[in-house]
C-alpha atoms as one frame of an Amber mdcrd trajectory, in Angstrom:
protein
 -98.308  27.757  22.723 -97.242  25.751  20.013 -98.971  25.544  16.450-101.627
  22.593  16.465-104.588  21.576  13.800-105.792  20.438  17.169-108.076  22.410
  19.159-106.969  25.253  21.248-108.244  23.118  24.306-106.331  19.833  23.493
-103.351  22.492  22.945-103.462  23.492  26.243-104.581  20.324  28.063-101.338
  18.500  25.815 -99.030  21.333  27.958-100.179  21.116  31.045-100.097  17.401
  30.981 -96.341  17.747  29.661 -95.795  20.008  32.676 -97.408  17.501  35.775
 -95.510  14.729  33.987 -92.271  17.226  34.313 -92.600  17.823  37.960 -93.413
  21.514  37.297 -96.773  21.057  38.885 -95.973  18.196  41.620 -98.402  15.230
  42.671-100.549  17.340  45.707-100.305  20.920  44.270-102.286  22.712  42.954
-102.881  24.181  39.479-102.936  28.065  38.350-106.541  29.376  38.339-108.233
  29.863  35.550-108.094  33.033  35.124-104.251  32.823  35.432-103.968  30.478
  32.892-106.007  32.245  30.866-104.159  35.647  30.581-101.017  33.377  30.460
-101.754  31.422  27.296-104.124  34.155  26.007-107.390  32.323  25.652-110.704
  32.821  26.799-112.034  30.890  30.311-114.240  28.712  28.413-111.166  27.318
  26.471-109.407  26.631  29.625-112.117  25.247  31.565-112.543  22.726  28.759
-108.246  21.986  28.793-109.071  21.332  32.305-112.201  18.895  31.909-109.901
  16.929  29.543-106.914  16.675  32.663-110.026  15.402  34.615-111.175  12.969
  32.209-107.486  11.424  32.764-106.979  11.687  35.839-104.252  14.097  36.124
-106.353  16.122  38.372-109.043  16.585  40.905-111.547  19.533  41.121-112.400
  20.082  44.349-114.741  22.884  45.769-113.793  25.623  47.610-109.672  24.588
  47.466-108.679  24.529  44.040-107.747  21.813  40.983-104.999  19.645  42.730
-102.800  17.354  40.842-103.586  13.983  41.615-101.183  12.199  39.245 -97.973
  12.246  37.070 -99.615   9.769  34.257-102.754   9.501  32.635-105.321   6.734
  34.564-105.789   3.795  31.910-109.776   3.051  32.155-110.613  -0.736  32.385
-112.802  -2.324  29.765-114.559  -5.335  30.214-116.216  -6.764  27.304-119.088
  -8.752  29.044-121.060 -10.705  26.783-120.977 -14.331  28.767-120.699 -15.981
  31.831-117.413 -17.232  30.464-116.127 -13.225  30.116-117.761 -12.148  33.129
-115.424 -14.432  35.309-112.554 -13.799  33.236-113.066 -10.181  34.237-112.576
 -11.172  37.786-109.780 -13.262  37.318-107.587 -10.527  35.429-107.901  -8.295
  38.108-107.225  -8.449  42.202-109.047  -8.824  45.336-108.196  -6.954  48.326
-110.263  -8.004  51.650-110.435  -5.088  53.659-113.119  -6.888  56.513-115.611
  -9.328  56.878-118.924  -9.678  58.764-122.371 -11.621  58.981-125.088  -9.750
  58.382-128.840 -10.388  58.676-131.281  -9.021  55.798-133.238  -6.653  57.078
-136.192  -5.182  54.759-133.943  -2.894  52.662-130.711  -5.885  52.358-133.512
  -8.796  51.209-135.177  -6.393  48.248-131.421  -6.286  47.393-130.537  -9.934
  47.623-134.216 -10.746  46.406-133.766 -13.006  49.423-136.034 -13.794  52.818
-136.136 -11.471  55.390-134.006 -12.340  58.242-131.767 -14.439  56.150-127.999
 -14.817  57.354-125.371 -14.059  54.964-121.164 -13.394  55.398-120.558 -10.408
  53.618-117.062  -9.262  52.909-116.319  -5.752  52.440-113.446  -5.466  49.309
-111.944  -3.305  47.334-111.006  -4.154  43.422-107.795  -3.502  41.536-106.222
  -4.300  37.772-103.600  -6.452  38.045-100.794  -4.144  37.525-102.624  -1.220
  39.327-102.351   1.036  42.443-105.954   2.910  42.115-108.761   0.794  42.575
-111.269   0.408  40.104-114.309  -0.397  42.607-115.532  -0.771  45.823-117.123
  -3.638  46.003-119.681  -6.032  48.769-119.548  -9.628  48.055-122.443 -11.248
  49.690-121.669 -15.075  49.977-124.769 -17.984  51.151-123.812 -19.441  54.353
-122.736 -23.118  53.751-120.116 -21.366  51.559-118.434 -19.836  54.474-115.268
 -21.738  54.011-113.805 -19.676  51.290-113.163 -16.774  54.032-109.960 -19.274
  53.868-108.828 -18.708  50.442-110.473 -15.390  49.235-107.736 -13.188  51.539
-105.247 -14.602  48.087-105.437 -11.621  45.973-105.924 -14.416  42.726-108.754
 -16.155  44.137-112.027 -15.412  42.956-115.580 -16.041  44.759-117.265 -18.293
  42.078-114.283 -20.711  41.618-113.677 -20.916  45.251-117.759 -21.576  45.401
-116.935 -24.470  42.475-113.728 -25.857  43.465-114.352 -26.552  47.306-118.293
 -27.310  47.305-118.899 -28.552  43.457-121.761 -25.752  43.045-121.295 -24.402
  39.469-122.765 -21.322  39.151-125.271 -21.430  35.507-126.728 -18.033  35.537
-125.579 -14.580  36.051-127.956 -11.436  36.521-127.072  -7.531  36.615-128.557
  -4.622  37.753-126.861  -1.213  36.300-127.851   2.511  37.649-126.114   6.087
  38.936-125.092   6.967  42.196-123.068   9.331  44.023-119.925   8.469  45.870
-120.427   8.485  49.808-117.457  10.577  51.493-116.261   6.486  53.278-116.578
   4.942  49.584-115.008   7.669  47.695-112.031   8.106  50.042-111.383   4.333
  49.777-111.777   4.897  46.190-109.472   8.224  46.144-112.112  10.054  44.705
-114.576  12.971  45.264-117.385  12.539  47.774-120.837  13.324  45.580-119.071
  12.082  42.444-121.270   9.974  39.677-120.585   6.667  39.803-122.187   3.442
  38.624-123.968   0.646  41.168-123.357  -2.580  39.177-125.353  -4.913  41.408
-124.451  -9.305  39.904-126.384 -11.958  41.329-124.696 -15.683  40.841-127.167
 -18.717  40.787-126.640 -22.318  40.916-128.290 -24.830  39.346-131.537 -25.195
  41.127-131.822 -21.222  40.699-130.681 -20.891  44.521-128.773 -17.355  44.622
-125.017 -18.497  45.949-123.295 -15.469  46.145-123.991 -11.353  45.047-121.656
  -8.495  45.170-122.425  -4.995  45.012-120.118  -2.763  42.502-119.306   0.468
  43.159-117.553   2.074  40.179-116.080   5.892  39.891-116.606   7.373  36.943
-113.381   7.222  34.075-112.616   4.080  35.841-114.571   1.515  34.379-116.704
   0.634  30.886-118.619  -2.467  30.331-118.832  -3.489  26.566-121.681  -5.656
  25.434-123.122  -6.809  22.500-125.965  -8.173  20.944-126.213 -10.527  17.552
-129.620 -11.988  15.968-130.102 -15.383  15.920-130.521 -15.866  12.044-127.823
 -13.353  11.519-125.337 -14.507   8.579
């Protein structure tokens, strides 16, 4: 090991990194145990364990019960920032990344889908079932259920282009300019369908972004349904007083 000011953690989380990127521990395998490691660079479990969290935290790896720590990737996963403090950056968000339509269906709200939609029961809606990419990405960054109002069904047309994006489709085929945003932020756990479509870890934290897009007359004209992994994603806001100077 090297002499660092660093931690003895970062020491050993900078080496094994070194060594995935190398090819000495291939994209599939699986890493040493910890005990292993730990005779072999003399330091206690703890030490390790943390050299490992830090590997998780970028992606290199993937804990998984009862099988091992598998190497998941070569390079470190970039996390994508979106500095959401307008409507303005909100659909800038969705225009620098990409759209990939994996199905589409009309669905009827039943008790649990209106208290979502905050909309009638038994109201008809097309629903398209997507998942979310950066531009220059291969892993997505969310799974994510676009619920679209009826008389907007003609974007199905245009929303299979991976640029397109639901509220200027909404704008530039009906005129309907969307004035008002909402979002709803909490926890959840990965389901084993979301988190393989995710390549992720069924029972992982993630974070439900629920976003709610009204027109003018308050009328709710589309909502999606976010689901983020964790590492993946961090929404930046901020807040300034009126009076400030």
């Amino acid at each position: 090991m090297p002499s660092s000011s660093s931690p003895r953690y970062q020491q050993l989380a900078d080496v094994l990194a070194r060594h995935i990127e190398s090819g000495r521990y291939p994209v599939g395998s699986l890493l040493p145990p910890e005990t292993d490691l730990a005779q072999q660079y003399d330091m206690s479990r703890h030490t390790v364990r943390e050299a490992i969290r830090r590997l998780a935290d970028m992606g290199l790896i993937l804990r998984r019960q009862g099988v091992g720590t598998e190497v998941r990737a070569r390079q470190p996963e970039s996390r994508y920032v979106a500095a959401l403090n307008t409507l303005s950056d909100l659909f800038q968000y969705t225009q620098r990344t990409k759209l990939k339509v994996m199905g589409e269906e009309w669905v009827i709200a039943d008790a649990e889908l209106a208290a979502q939609l905050h909309c009638e029961l038994g109201q008809r809606w097309l629903k398209f079932l997507t998942c979310r990419y950066p531009t220059d990405g291969k892993i997505p960054i969310s799974y994510t259920e676009i619920f679209v109002y009826p008389m907007y069904e003609g974007i199905r047309e245009q929303i299979n282009n991976r640029s397109a994006w639901v509220h200027g489709l909404i704008e530039s085929e009906y005129g309907e300019k969307i004035v008002e945003a909402r979002q709803e932020i909490e926890p959840v756990l990965l389901s084993a369908d979301i988190a393989k479509l995710l390549r992720a870890s069924a029972g992982a934290p993630a974070l439900q972004v629920r976003r709610y897009y009204f027109g003018a007359q308050g009328r709710l004209l589309s909502s999606s349904n976010n689901i983020y992994p964790e590492k993946r994603f961090k929404i930046s806001t901020s807040w300034r007083l009126e009076w400030a100077k």
